[in-house]
Amino acid sequence: MYCSVVEPEHASVHGRERSQRPRRTHREVADELRARIRSGALQPGQRMPTQARLADEFGVERGAVRQALRILQSERLLTNVSKGAPATVAADAGRVLTGPAAPPLPTTVALAPRIAAAFGAEHVEIDAVCLTSVSLTLAIGEPLRQIHAGRLKPAKVDVRVLLPSRDIDLAFPVPVGGRDGDDDPVHERWLAQRNAQGQVLRHNLLALRATHGIDVRVTFRALPFTPPVKLYLLNGVEALFAYYTLARREALIDHENLEMYDAQGVRSMLFAFERGAGPRDTVFVEQSHLWFDALWETISSELVLTS
């Protein structure tokens, strides 16, 4: 069993009783079905359950199901969406998020299925540059579920993560009014989150050694700057890239409402590039690897996930 932080559920479409959770929106239904397609729970060419069955499962009206299916059809994940017959998972659904025609999607939608697909390899290699590793920790939950269910079993997993050093003055998150000497609750909150997420990520992956005999290595290093973007490199063939877009927001820290400039990375739009999808994509993937390796081998330093 693995630890989880805000772990979304992606249960099987089949054989599940009517949900007792609060009624979902059509977008939430679309997100759930999209994740199942991406994870392989729903295979290319497979017929979807009927709209009536989906409505019963999610506790929504059929109109909400139809809206959700139309969203997935617009993303080229489903075909034959109509009132009369069940839709079909598109034959090339597994490739929609990569290549020149790939539409950018929020990190929460796009990352988990691509990470799950990467875990289909014999040797999984994931490199990441990010602010806290929240998105990566959440996304790893999907392949972990599949490994525990017996649907995936890589022989080896190597994960390298670059995170900002605890010792630098972060560009963000920062208090709107600036720092007050050495007292910076916003920085301490970020540091606690960075350490907690990293520890959960490492624990969940290293546990695979004991439970499934998988050779796992997880390494963190510290950057001397705040990364303005997040980057995920998967098995040497995919690069997933997103901007950290800053906004002014308020958060309760130590029983006090503080205004800060911060980025919500889980909602960042993720752009996908795939080696072999065209000259632009291939060069982007190659240059992203060179950039990551250069940071890893030169100016990064040892990172300890403690306060």
Short mmCIF file of C-alpha atoms in Angstrom, two decimals:
data_model
loop_
_atom_site.label_atom_id
_atom_site.label_comp_id
_atom_site.label_asym_id
_atom_site.label_seq_id
_atom_site.Cartn_x
_atom_site.Cartn_y
_atom_site.Cartn_z
CA MET A 1 0.00 0.00 0.00
CA TYR A 2 1.24 3.50 -0.73
CA CYS A 3 0.75 6.88 0.86
CA SER A 4 -1.40 9.43 -0.90
CA VAL A 5 -1.86 13.19 -0.95
CA VAL A 6 -5.15 14.39 -2.48
CA GLU A 7 -5.42 11.21 -4.47
CA PRO A 8 -8.11 11.16 -7.20
CA GLU A 9 -10.12 8.00 -7.72
CA HIS A 10 -10.07 6.19 -11.05
CA ALA A 11 -12.08 3.07 -10.35
CA SER A 12 -13.17 0.66 -13.06
CA VAL A 13 -16.17 1.49 -15.21
CA HIS A 14 -17.51 -2.02 -14.85
CA GLY A 15 -19.22 -3.59 -11.88
CA ARG A 16 -19.41 -0.52 -9.69
CA GLU A 17 -22.47 0.44 -7.71
CA ARG A 18 -24.07 3.84 -8.00
CA SER A 19 -21.80 6.48 -6.48
CA GLN A 20 -22.74 7.83 -3.06
CA ARG A 21 -20.58 10.93 -3.50
CA PRO A 22 -22.05 14.37 -4.25
CA ARG A 23 -23.35 14.73 -7.79
CA ARG A 24 -20.60 15.48 -10.27
CA THR A 25 -20.48 18.02 -13.07
CA HIS A 26 -20.16 16.94 -16.69
CA ARG A 27 -16.53 18.15 -16.65
CA GLU A 28 -15.73 15.94 -13.66
CA VAL A 29 -17.28 12.97 -15.48
CA ALA A 30 -15.14 13.81 -18.53
CA ASP A 31 -12.02 14.01 -16.36
CA GLU A 32 -12.71 10.58 -14.84
CA LEU A 33 -13.36 8.91 -18.19
CA ARG A 34 -10.36 10.62 -19.76
CA ALA A 35 -8.11 9.25 -17.03
CA ARG A 36 -9.44 5.72 -17.61
CA ILE A 37 -8.73 5.97 -21.33
CA ARG A 38 -5.24 7.31 -20.67
CA SER A 39 -4.43 4.65 -18.06
CA GLY A 40 -5.53 1.80 -20.35
CA ALA A 41 -8.55 0.82 -18.26
CA LEU A 42 -10.53 1.65 -21.41
CA GLN A 43 -8.67 0.39 -24.48
CA PRO A 44 -8.60 1.86 -28.03
CA GLY A 45 -11.49 0.42 -30.03
CA GLN A 46 -13.43 -0.61 -26.92
CA ARG A 47 -17.13 0.26 -26.67
CA MET A 48 -18.01 2.55 -23.78
CA PRO A 49 -20.73 1.59 -21.31
CA THR A 50 -24.16 2.94 -22.22
CA GLN A 51 -25.05 6.49 -21.26
CA ALA A 52 -27.65 5.11 -18.86
CA ARG A 53 -25.05 2.99 -17.11
CA LEU A 54 -22.59 5.90 -16.87
CA ALA A 55 -25.32 8.17 -15.54
CA ASP A 56 -26.14 5.61 -12.86
CA GLU A 57 -22.48 5.13 -11.92
CA PHE A 58 -21.70 8.83 -11.57
CA GLY A 59 -25.07 9.82 -10.13
CA VAL A 60 -25.83 12.36 -12.85
CA GLU A 61 -28.45 12.94 -15.54
CA ARG A 62 -27.88 11.51 -19.01
CA GLY A 63 -27.50 15.03 -20.35
CA ALA A 64 -24.38 15.48 -18.22
CA VAL A 65 -23.00 12.20 -19.56
CA ARG A 66 -23.63 13.31 -23.15
CA GLN A 67 -21.83 16.59 -22.47
CA ALA A 68 -18.88 14.71 -21.01
CA LEU A 69 -18.71 12.36 -24.00
CA ARG A 70 -18.82 15.29 -26.41
CA ILE A 71 -15.86 16.86 -24.61
CA LEU A 72 -13.87 13.66 -25.07
CA GLN A 73 -14.96 13.45 -28.70
CA SER A 74 -13.69 17.01 -29.26
CA GLU A 75 -10.33 15.86 -27.82
CA ARG A 76 -10.32 12.94 -30.28
CA LEU A 77 -10.50 10.37 -27.49
CA LEU A 78 -13.93 9.02 -28.48
CA THR A 79 -15.75 8.36 -31.73
CA ASN A 80 -19.40 7.64 -32.60
CA VAL A 81 -20.83 9.77 -29.80
CA SER A 82 -24.61 9.87 -30.26
CA LYS A 83 -27.80 9.31 -28.34
CA GLY A 84 -28.44 5.95 -29.93
CA ALA A 85 -25.38 3.81 -29.31
CA PRO A 86 -22.40 3.66 -26.92
CA ALA A 87 -19.36 5.65 -28.00
CA THR A 88 -16.08 3.96 -28.92
CA VAL A 89 -12.60 4.75 -27.61
CA ALA A 90 -10.60 6.21 -30.52
CA ALA A 91 -8.03 3.92 -32.11
CA ASP A 92 -5.22 6.47 -31.58
CA ALA A 93 -6.40 7.74 -28.20
CA GLY A 94 -3.05 6.93 -26.60
CA ARG A 95 -1.24 9.42 -28.83
CA VAL A 96 -3.57 12.40 -28.67
CA LEU A 97 -1.58 14.19 -25.96
CA THR A 98 1.68 14.14 -27.92
CA GLY A 99 2.86 15.35 -31.28
CA PRO A 100 2.35 18.61 -33.19
CA ALA A 101 -1.45 18.45 -33.02
CA ALA A 102 -1.59 17.81 -29.26
CA PRO A 103 -3.92 20.23 -27.44
CA PRO A 104 -2.54 21.59 -24.15
CA LEU A 105 -4.47 20.37 -21.11
CA PRO A 106 -4.22 21.14 -17.38
CA THR A 107 -1.46 19.25 -15.59
CA THR A 108 -4.03 17.43 -13.44
CA VAL A 109 -5.60 16.00 -16.61
CA ALA A 110 -2.56 15.44 -18.80
CA LEU A 111 0.22 14.22 -16.52
CA ALA A 112 -1.16 11.08 -14.84
CA PRO A 113 -2.03 9.21 -18.05
CA ARG A 114 1.36 10.00 -19.63
CA ILE A 115 3.17 8.86 -16.47
CA ALA A 116 1.07 5.68 -16.46
CA ALA A 117 1.94 5.06 -20.11
CA ALA A 118 5.64 5.56 -19.32
CA PHE A 119 5.39 2.82 -16.67
CA GLY A 120 4.53 0.39 -19.43
CA ALA A 121 8.23 0.29 -20.33
CA GLU A 122 10.64 -2.30 -18.93
CA HIS A 123 12.94 0.48 -17.68
CA VAL A 124 11.06 3.60 -16.58
CA GLU A 125 13.05 6.84 -16.59
CA ILE A 126 11.44 10.04 -15.32
CA ASP A 127 13.23 13.37 -14.90
CA ALA A 128 11.39 16.37 -13.47
CA VAL A 129 12.04 20.05 -12.76
CA CYS A 130 9.36 21.59 -10.55
CA LEU A 131 8.62 23.76 -7.53
CA THR A 132 7.27 21.19 -5.03
CA SER A 133 6.61 17.89 -6.93
CA VAL A 134 2.89 17.98 -5.99
CA SER A 135 1.76 17.21 -9.54
CA LEU A 136 4.31 14.42 -9.96
CA THR A 137 3.36 12.81 -6.65
CA LEU A 138 -0.31 12.83 -7.64
CA ALA A 139 0.41 11.52 -11.14
CA ILE A 140 2.52 8.63 -9.85
CA GLY A 141 -0.57 7.37 -8.04
CA GLU A 142 -2.08 6.10 -11.32
CA PRO A 143 0.73 3.69 -12.30
CA LEU A 144 1.07 2.61 -8.67
CA ARG A 145 -2.57 1.56 -8.70
CA GLN A 146 -1.98 -0.40 -11.89
CA ILE A 147 1.14 -2.06 -10.47
CA HIS A 148 -0.73 -3.11 -7.32
CA ALA A 149 -3.57 -4.41 -9.51
CA GLY A 150 -1.12 -6.51 -11.53
CA ARG A 151 -1.60 -4.64 -14.81
CA LEU A 152 1.90 -3.13 -14.88
CA LYS A 153 5.28 -4.42 -13.70
CA PRO A 154 8.38 -2.60 -14.90
CA ALA A 155 11.71 -4.17 -14.00
CA LYS A 156 13.44 -0.90 -13.13
CA VAL A 157 12.38 2.66 -12.23
CA ASP A 158 14.75 5.64 -12.15
CA VAL A 159 13.34 9.01 -11.04
CA ARG A 160 15.39 12.22 -10.80
CA VAL A 161 13.82 15.42 -9.46
CA LEU A 162 15.24 18.95 -9.40
CA LEU A 163 13.65 21.24 -6.80
CA PRO A 164 14.59 24.72 -5.52
CA SER A 165 17.06 24.82 -2.67
CA ARG A 166 15.73 25.71 0.77
CA ASP A 167 18.53 28.27 1.15
CA ILE A 168 17.61 30.63 -1.70
CA ASP A 169 15.27 33.62 -1.76
CA LEU A 170 12.44 32.19 -3.85
CA ALA A 171 11.01 34.36 -6.61
CA PHE A 172 7.65 32.77 -5.69
CA PRO A 173 5.73 32.05 -3.60
CA VAL A 174 6.42 35.34 -1.78
CA PRO A 175 4.37 37.68 0.44
CA VAL A 176 2.83 40.56 -1.50
CA GLY A 177 4.29 43.01 1.01
CA GLY A 178 7.75 41.47 0.83
CA ARG A 179 9.69 39.51 3.42
CA ASP A 180 9.96 40.73 7.02
CA GLY A 181 13.56 39.92 7.92
CA ASP A 182 14.19 36.26 8.65
CA ASP A 183 10.52 35.64 9.45
CA ASP A 184 8.95 34.32 6.26
CA PRO A 185 5.95 32.04 6.89
CA VAL A 186 5.28 31.77 3.13
CA HIS A 187 8.76 30.33 2.56
CA GLU A 188 8.37 27.95 5.49
CA ARG A 189 5.02 26.77 4.13
CA TRP A 190 6.57 26.12 0.71
CA LEU A 191 9.50 24.27 2.28
CA ALA A 192 7.22 22.06 4.35
CA GLN A 193 5.18 21.23 1.24
CA ARG A 194 8.30 20.53 -0.85
CA ASN A 195 9.66 18.18 1.79
CA ALA A 196 6.35 16.40 2.44
CA GLN A 197 5.59 15.80 -1.23
CA GLY A 198 9.12 14.61 -1.93
CA GLN A 199 9.03 12.21 1.00
CA VAL A 200 5.69 10.74 -0.11
CA LEU A 201 6.93 10.38 -3.69
CA ARG A 202 10.09 8.64 -2.57
CA HIS A 203 8.28 6.38 -0.07
CA ASN A 204 5.65 5.27 -2.58
CA LEU A 205 8.21 4.40 -5.23
CA LEU A 206 10.78 2.73 -2.97
CA ALA A 207 8.01 0.58 -1.47
CA LEU A 208 7.81 -1.19 -4.85
CA ARG A 209 11.11 -2.90 -4.04
CA ALA A 210 9.57 -4.84 -1.17
CA THR A 211 6.07 -5.35 -2.58
CA HIS A 212 6.91 -6.19 -6.20
CA GLY A 213 10.66 -6.72 -6.46
CA ILE A 214 11.13 -3.71 -8.74
CA ASP A 215 14.56 -2.07 -8.85
CA VAL A 216 13.79 1.54 -7.89
CA ARG A 217 16.02 4.57 -7.53
CA VAL A 218 14.70 8.04 -6.56
CA THR A 219 17.11 10.98 -6.37
CA PHE A 220 16.56 14.66 -5.55
CA ARG A 221 18.91 17.58 -6.15
CA ALA A 222 18.58 21.26 -5.28
CA LEU A 223 18.57 24.17 -7.72
CA PRO A 224 20.05 27.58 -6.82
CA PHE A 225 17.10 29.34 -8.49
CA THR A 226 13.31 29.26 -8.73
CA PRO A 227 12.27 27.41 -11.92
CA PRO A 228 9.81 29.55 -13.94
CA VAL A 229 8.55 26.41 -15.70
CA LYS A 230 7.91 22.77 -14.93
CA LEU A 231 9.31 20.00 -17.12
CA TYR A 232 8.78 16.25 -17.13
CA LEU A 233 10.91 13.95 -19.31
CA LEU A 234 9.58 10.42 -19.81
CA ASN A 235 11.70 7.48 -20.99
CA GLY A 236 13.77 9.70 -23.26
CA VAL A 237 10.91 10.04 -25.74
CA GLU A 238 8.48 12.58 -24.27
CA ALA A 239 8.83 16.07 -22.84
CA LEU A 240 5.91 17.67 -21.01
CA PHE A 241 6.31 21.40 -20.41
CA ALA A 242 4.25 24.02 -18.54
CA TYR A 243 4.66 27.62 -17.41
CA TYR A 244 4.25 28.65 -13.79
CA THR A 245 1.82 31.57 -14.14
CA LEU A 246 1.75 33.80 -11.07
CA ALA A 247 -1.35 35.24 -9.45
CA ARG A 248 -2.12 37.14 -6.30
CA ARG A 249 -3.98 35.04 -3.76
CA GLU A 250 -4.66 34.72 -0.06
CA ALA A 251 -3.84 31.76 2.17
CA LEU A 252 -4.25 30.95 5.85
CA ILE A 253 -0.80 30.43 7.34
CA ASP A 254 -0.25 30.09 11.09
CA HIS A 255 -3.81 31.30 11.77
CA GLU A 256 -3.24 34.45 9.71
CA ASN A 257 -4.53 35.33 6.23
CA LEU A 258 -1.54 36.30 4.12
CA GLU A 259 -1.53 37.64 0.57
CA MET A 260 1.10 36.20 -1.69
CA TYR A 261 2.21 35.87 -5.27
CA ASP A 262 2.05 32.21 -6.12
CA ALA A 263 1.53 29.76 -8.97
CA GLN A 264 -0.97 26.90 -8.98
CA GLY A 265 1.12 24.37 -10.83
CA VAL A 266 -1.51 21.61 -10.92
CA ARG A 267 -3.64 23.83 -13.18
CA SER A 268 -0.81 24.86 -15.51
CA MET A 269 -1.42 23.99 -19.15
CA LEU A 270 0.89 21.13 -20.13
CA PHE A 271 2.37 21.07 -23.63
CA ALA A 272 3.48 17.66 -24.91
CA PHE A 273 6.35 16.90 -27.29
CA GLU A 274 7.32 13.46 -28.58
CA ARG A 275 10.55 12.28 -30.15
CA GLY A 276 9.80 11.20 -33.71
CA ALA A 277 6.58 13.21 -34.05
CA GLY A 278 8.39 15.73 -36.24
CA PRO A 279 11.59 17.80 -36.33
CA ARG A 280 10.26 20.38 -33.86
CA ASP A 281 9.19 17.80 -31.29
CA THR A 282 12.33 15.69 -31.63
CA VAL A 283 14.65 18.66 -31.15
CA PHE A 284 12.64 19.92 -28.17
CA VAL A 285 12.88 16.54 -26.42
CA GLU A 286 16.61 16.28 -27.12
CA GLN A 287 17.38 19.82 -25.97
CA SER A 288 15.24 19.38 -22.85
CA HIS A 289 17.32 16.36 -21.88
CA LEU A 290 20.55 18.25 -22.47
CA TRP A 291 19.25 21.15 -20.34
CA PHE A 292 18.19 18.85 -17.50
CA ASP A 293 21.43 16.88 -17.49
CA ALA A 294 23.49 20.07 -17.50
CA LEU A 295 21.66 21.38 -14.43
CA TRP A 296 21.90 18.01 -12.69
CA GLU A 297 25.64 17.66 -13.28
CA THR A 298 26.79 21.25 -12.71
CA ILE A 299 25.09 23.82 -10.47
CA SER A 300 22.63 21.60 -8.56
CA SER A 301 23.55 20.33 -5.10
CA GLU A 302 22.53 17.63 -2.66
CA LEU A 303 18.96 18.00 -1.42
CA VAL A 304 17.78 16.69 1.95
CA LEU A 305 14.02 16.48 2.44
CA THR A 306 13.93 17.74 6.01
CA SER A 307 12.96 21.04 7.62
#
